[in-house]
XYZ file of C-alpha atoms in Angstrom:
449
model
C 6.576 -49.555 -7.070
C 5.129 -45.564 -7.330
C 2.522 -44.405 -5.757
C 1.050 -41.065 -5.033
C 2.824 -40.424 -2.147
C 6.270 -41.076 -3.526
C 5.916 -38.597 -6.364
C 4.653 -35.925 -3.971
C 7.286 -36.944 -1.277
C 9.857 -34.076 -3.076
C 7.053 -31.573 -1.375
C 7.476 -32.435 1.517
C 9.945 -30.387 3.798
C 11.097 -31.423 7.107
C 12.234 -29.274 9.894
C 15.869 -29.303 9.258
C 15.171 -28.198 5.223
C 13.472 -25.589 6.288
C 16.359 -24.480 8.898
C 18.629 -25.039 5.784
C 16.409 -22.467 3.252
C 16.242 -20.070 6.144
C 19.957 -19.941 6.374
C 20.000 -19.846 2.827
C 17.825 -17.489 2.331
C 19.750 -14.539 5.434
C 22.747 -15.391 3.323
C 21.207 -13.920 0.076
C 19.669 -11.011 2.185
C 23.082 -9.854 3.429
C 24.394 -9.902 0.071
C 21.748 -8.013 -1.128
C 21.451 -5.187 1.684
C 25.832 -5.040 0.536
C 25.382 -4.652 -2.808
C 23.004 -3.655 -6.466
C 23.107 -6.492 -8.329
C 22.353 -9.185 -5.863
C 20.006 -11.912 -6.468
C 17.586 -11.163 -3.453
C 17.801 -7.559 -4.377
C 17.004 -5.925 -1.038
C 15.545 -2.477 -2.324
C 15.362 0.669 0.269
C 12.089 2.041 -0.195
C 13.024 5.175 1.340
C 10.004 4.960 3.784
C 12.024 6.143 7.214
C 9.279 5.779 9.637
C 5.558 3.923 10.262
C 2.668 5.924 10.963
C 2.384 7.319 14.347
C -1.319 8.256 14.459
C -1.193 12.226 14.187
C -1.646 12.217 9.565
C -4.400 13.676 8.705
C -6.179 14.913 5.801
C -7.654 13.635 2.325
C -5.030 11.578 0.098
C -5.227 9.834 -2.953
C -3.862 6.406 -4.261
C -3.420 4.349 -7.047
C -2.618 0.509 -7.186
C -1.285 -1.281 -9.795
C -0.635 -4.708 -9.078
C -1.099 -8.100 -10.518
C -5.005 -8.487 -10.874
C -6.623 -5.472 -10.469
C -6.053 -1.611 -10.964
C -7.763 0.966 -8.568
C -8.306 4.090 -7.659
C -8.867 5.066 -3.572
C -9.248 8.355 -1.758
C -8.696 8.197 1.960
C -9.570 10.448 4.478
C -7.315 10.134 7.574
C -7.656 11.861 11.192
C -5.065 9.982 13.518
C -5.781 6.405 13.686
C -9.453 6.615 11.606
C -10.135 6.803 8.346
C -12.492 6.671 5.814
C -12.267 5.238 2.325
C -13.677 5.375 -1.104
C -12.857 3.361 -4.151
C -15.934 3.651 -6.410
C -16.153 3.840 -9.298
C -14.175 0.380 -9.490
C -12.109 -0.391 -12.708
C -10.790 -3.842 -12.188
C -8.514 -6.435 -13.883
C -6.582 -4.819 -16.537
C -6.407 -6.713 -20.116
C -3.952 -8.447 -21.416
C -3.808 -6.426 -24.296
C -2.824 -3.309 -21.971
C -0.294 -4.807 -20.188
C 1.429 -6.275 -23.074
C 1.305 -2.685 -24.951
C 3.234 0.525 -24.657
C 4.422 1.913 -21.123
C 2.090 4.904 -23.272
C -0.746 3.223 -23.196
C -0.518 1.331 -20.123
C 0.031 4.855 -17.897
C -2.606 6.832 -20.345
C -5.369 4.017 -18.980
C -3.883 4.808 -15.440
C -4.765 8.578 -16.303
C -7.434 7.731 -17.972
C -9.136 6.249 -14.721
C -8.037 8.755 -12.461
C -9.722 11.607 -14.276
C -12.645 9.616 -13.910
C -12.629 9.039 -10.523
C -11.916 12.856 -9.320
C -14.857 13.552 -11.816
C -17.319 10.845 -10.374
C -16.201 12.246 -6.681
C -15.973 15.707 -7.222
C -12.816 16.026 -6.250
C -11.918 19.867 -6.740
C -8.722 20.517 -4.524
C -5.310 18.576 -5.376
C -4.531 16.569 -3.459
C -1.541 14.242 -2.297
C -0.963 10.818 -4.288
C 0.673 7.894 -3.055
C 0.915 5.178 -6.380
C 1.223 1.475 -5.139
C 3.724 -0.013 -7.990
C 3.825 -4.122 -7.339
C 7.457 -4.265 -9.297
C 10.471 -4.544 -8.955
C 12.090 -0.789 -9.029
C 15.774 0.533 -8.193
C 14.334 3.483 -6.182
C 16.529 6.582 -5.286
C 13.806 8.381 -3.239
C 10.728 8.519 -2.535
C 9.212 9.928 -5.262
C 11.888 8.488 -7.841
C 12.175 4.882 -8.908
C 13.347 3.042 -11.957
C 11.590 -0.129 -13.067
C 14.100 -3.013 -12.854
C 11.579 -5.563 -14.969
C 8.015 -6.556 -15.154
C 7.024 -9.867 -13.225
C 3.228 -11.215 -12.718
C 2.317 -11.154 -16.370
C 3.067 -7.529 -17.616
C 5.089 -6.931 -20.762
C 4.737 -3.037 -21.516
C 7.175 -1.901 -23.514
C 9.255 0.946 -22.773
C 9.043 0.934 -19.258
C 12.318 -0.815 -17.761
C 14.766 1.480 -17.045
C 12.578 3.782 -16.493
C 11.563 6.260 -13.887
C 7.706 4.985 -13.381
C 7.034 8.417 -11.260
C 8.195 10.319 -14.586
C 6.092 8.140 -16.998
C 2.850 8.354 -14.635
C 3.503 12.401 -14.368
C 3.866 12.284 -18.138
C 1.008 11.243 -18.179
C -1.134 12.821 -16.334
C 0.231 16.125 -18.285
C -1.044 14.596 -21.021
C -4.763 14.963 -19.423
C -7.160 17.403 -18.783
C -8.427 17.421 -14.575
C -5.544 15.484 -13.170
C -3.499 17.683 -10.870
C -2.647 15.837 -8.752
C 0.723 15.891 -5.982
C 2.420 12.348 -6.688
C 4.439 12.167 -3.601
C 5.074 8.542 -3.136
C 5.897 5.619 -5.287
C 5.067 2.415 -2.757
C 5.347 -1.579 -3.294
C 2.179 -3.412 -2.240
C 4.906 -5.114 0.270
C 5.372 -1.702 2.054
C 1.714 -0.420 1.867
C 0.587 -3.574 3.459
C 2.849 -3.140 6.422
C 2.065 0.818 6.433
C -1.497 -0.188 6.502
C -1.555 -3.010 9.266
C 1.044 -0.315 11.726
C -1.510 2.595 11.593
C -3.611 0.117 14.182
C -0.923 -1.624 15.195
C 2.763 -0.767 16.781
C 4.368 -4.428 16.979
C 3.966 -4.695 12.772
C 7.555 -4.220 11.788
C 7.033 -6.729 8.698
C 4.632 -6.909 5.540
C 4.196 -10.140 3.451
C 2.342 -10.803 -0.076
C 0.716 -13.954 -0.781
C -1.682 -13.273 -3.716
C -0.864 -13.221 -7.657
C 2.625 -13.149 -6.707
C 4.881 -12.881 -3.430
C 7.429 -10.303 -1.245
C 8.272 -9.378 2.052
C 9.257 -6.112 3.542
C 10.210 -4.773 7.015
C 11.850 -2.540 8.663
C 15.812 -2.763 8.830
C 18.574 -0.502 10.890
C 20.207 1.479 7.959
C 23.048 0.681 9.700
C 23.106 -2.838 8.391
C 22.696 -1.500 4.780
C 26.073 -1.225 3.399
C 24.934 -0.556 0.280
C 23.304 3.043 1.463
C 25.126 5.720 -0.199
C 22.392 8.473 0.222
C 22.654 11.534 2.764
C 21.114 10.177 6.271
C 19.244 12.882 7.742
C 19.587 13.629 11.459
C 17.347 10.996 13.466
C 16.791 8.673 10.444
C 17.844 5.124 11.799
C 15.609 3.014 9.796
C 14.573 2.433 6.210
C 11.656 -0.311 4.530
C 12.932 -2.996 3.066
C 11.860 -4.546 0.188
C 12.621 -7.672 -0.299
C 11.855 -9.304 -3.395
C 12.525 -12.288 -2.231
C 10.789 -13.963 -5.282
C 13.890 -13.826 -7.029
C 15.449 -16.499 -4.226
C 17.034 -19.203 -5.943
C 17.579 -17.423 -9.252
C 21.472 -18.354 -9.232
C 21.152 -21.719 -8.570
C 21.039 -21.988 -4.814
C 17.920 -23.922 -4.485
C 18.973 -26.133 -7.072
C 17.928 -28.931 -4.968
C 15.203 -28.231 -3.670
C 13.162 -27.140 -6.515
C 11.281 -30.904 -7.837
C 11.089 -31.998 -11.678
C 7.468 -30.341 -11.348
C 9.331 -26.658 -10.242
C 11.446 -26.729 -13.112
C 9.032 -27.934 -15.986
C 6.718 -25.307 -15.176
C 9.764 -22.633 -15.038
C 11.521 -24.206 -18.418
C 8.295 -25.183 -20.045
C 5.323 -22.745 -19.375
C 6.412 -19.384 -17.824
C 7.509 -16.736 -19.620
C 10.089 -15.512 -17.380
C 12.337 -18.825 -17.606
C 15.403 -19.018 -14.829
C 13.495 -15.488 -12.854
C 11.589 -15.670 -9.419
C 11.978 -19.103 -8.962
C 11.060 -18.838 -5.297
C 7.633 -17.060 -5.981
C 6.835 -20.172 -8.284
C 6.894 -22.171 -5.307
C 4.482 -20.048 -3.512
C 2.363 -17.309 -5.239
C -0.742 -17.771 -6.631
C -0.066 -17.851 -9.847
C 1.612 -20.779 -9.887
C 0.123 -23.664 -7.308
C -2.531 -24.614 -9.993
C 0.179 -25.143 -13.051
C 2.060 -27.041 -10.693
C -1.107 -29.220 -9.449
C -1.818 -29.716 -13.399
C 1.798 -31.167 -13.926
C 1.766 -33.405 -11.115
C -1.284 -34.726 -12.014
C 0.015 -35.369 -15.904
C 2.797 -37.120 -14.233
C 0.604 -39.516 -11.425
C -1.625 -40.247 -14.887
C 1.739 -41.450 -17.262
C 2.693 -43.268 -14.266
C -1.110 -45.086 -14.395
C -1.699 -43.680 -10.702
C -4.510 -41.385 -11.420
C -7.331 -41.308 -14.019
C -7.064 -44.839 -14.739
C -9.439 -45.643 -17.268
C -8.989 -42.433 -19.451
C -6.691 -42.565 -22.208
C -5.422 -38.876 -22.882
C -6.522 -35.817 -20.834
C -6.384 -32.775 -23.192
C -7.653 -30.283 -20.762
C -4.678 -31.427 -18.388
C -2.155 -30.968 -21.059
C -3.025 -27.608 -22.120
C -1.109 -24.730 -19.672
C -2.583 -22.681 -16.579
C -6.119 -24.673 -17.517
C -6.022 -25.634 -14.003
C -6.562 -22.581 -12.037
C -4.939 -22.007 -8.576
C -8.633 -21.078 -7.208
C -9.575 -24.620 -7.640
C -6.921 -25.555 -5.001
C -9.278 -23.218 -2.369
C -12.399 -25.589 -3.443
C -10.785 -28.653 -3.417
C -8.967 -28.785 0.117
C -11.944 -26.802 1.430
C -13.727 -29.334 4.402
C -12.699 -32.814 5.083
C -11.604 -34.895 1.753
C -14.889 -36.523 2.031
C -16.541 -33.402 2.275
C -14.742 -31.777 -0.723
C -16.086 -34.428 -3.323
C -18.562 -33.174 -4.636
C -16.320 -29.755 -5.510
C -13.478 -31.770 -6.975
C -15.600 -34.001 -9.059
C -17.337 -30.625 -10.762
C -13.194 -29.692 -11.246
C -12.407 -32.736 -12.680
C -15.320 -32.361 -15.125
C -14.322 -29.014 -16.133
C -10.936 -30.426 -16.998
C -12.380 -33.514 -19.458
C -12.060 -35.789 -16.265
C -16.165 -37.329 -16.499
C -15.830 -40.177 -14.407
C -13.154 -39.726 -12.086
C -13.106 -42.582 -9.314
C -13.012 -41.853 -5.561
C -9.084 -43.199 -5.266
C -9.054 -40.642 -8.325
C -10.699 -37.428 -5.962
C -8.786 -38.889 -2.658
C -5.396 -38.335 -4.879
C -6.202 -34.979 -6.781
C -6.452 -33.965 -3.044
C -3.514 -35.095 -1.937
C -1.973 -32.919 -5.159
C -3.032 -29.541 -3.823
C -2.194 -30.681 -0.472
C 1.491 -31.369 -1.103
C 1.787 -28.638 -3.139
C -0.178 -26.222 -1.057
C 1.458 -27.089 2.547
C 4.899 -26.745 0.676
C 4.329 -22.630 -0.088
C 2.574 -22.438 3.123
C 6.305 -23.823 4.302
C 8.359 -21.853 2.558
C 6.419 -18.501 3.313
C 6.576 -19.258 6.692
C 10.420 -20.000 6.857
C 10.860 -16.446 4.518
C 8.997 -14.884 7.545
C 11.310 -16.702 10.358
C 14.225 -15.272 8.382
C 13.155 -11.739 8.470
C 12.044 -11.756 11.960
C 14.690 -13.545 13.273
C 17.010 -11.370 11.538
C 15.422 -8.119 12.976
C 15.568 -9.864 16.793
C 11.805 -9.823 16.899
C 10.430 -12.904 17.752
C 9.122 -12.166 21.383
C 6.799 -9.738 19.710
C 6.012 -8.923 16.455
C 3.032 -8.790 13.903
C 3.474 -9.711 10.322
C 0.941 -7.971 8.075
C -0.340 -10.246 5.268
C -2.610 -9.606 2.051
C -3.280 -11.439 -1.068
C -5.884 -13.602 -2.046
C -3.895 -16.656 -1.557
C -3.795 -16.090 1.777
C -7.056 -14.850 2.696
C -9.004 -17.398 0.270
C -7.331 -20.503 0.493
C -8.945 -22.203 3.805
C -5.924 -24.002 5.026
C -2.705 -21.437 3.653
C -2.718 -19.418 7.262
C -3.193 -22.700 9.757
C -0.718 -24.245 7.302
C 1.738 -21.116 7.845
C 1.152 -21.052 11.600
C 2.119 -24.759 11.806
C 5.421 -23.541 9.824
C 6.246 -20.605 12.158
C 5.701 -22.938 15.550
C 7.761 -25.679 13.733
C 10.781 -23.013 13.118
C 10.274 -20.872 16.538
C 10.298 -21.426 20.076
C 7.486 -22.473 21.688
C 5.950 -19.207 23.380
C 7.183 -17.002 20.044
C 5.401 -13.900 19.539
C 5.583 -13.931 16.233
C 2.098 -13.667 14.164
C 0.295 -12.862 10.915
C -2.062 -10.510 10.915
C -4.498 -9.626 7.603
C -3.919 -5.845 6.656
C -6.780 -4.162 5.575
C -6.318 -3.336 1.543
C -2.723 -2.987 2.230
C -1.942 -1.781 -1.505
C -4.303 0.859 -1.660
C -4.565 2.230 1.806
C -1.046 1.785 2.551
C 0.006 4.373 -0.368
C -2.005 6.599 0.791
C -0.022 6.247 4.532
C 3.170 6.444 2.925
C 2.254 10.135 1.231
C 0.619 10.926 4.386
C 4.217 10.141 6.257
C 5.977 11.700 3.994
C 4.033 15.212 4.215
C 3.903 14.827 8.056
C 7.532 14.637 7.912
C 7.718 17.549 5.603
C 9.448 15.732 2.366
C 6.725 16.066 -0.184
C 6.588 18.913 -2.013
């Protein structure tokens, strides 16, 4: 007979999967640090060094990402720094990120002219632009966008060189002269951000609206570097994209029924970052709301209500509600899930009912926890930094969800030694702060104009 547990077994990973993903996984890495076109694409950010505590000065930054868009100005002297990000502009609308790359970077403008005006910002100043896609970049300050992910459909913009189209413009704007001397992924800002405090971060990690990883790899192991390597340049940021992991089919098996309904049958990227679905925010709640369709055909959940319309209608149940549910003991968490429930047409849910919903967002929860963790063994492993070295996490799955870092610490102890000195570490607004390091880097080092 089903039960709960044996639809949610295909969640749970043992030890020896997860070995079996990692090894996986360094075998898709290699292939992408030897060649474009790979599936885990391995992008060199062109970021050569971490900071080192000497930058100084005011810098600006911009952050596009998956929920919000802001504007920061950061004043750095060594390892301080100050920070302002008033006025705030927040989530961007659908209908701008499913417009023109025109009017998508014109709003981007648009803001930023406010802000120097609201701050009285009279000198230019250096800009480092935190760009959470995936881009082919060729230097620093050049970068084409490969495609959107997270939502965003502007048209226009693959292909494109996103430094070009935000200088565009900003020509196209009165009080904007700015010094755009750094295109950054959120991945790379994190880890930038998290190093200024801290020497033993060689890694950064993204758990929020979506996922990545970068770090910091020997360009020696990039075969794929074709570039002039300056004198003393031994290293280069990585970034990942390891959300793409599994796009060709080598996960096949362990993706569930659940994985590949929501990727057939709800997202709008079918067949493309097949890992993130496992993991990223975005994500966890659709998959909750399928499970829970299925446990309710099967007669396991919901028992004495007919149809649940809320249930069948897409992304209605949100990934925050995971956070509220598994928050406390499942006793404790009750009263939470049964105000869910209602929200989703589910009046009179039974206890068995709240006890099971529970067990949902566990399974599914735990199992990105997992999976992050075994990305992060990969890199670290890779690197030969186990004994010592901080990983530098941001994204609101990670900081809201109440059991996502214990969960990820059980991973890393399950896949390490014991004794391993490997740990996360929250960076502090990694996206925003952490373009401004990477412009400050790159004028201490003298290759911004």
């Amino acid at each position: 007979m089903t039960s709960v547990e044996n639809v949610l077994e295909p969640f749970r990973l043992s030890k020896e999967r997860l070995v079996d993903i990692k090894q996986r996984l360094l075998s898709e890495m290699e292939d992408g640090l030897a060649r474009e076109g790979a599936t885990v694409r391995m992008l060199p950010t062109y970021v050569h060094e971490l900071p080192d505590g000497s930058e100084k000065g005011k810098f600006l930054a911009l952050d596009l990402g998956g929920s919000n868009f802001r504007v920061l100005l950061i004043s750095l002297d060594g390892r301080k720094y100050e920070q302002t990000d008033e006025p705030h502009f927040g989530a961007l609308s659908d209908h701008v990120k499913a417009s023109t790359q025109e009017n998508l970077f014109d709003h981007i403008a648009s803001c930023l002219q406010q802000f120097i005006e609201v701050n009285k910002i009279t000198e230019k100043l250096h800009l480092g632009f935190t760009f959470s896609f995936p881009v082919l970049q060729t230097g620093l300050t050049e970068g084409s966008l490969i495609k959107w992910t997270k939502g965003f459909k502007a048209t226009g913009a693959e292909g494109k060189d996103i430094i070009q189209l935000l200088r565009e413009a900003l020509k196209r704007r009165q009080g904007c002269d700015v010094d755009v001397v750094a295109l950054v992924n959120d991945t790379t800002g994190t880890m930038m951000s998290r190093a200024l405090e801290d020497p033993d971060c060689y890694v950064g990690l993204i758990l929020g609206t979506g996922t990545n990883a970068c770090y910091m790899e020997r360009l020696d192991a990039v075969k794929k570097w074709t570039h002039e390597r300056k004198p003393g340049v031994n290293e280069v940021a990585i970034n990942t994209e390891w959300g793409a992991f599994g796009d060709n089919g080598c996960l096949k098996d362990v993706f569930t029924e659940f994985d590949r309904y929501l990727d057939q049958n709800v997202s709008i990227n079918k067949g493309e970052q097949q890992f993130e679905k496992t993991i990223s925010g975005m994500y966890l709640g659709e998959l909750v709301r399928v499970v829970c369709l299925k446990l309710h055909k099967e007669g396991l959940l919901f028992k004495g209500t007919s149809g649940l319309p809320e249930f069948d209608k897409p992304w209605k149940f949100e990934s925050r509600y995971l956070s509220d549910i598994e928050n406390g003991s499942v006793e404790e968490s009750f009263p939470a899930t049964r105000d869910i429930l209602k929200t989703m047409g589910v009046a009179d849910a039974s206890d068995a009912d709240l006890r099971a919903v529970r067990s949902v967002c566990e399974a599914v929860s735990t199992r990105a926890a997992h999976l992050a963790a075994a990305g992060v063994c990969t890199i670290v492993e890779k690197i030969g930094k186990t004994d010592k070295c901080n990983v530098a996490v941001d994204g609101s799955l990670y900081k809201k969800h109440p059991q996502f870092a214990t969960r990820m610490a059980t991973g890393l102890d399950m896949l390490l030694y014991a004794g391993h000195g490997v740990a996360m570490k929250e960076a502090t607004d990694g996206s925003g702060r952490g373009a401004a390091l990477v412009a400050a880097v790159a004028v201490r080092l003298g290759r911004a104009a």
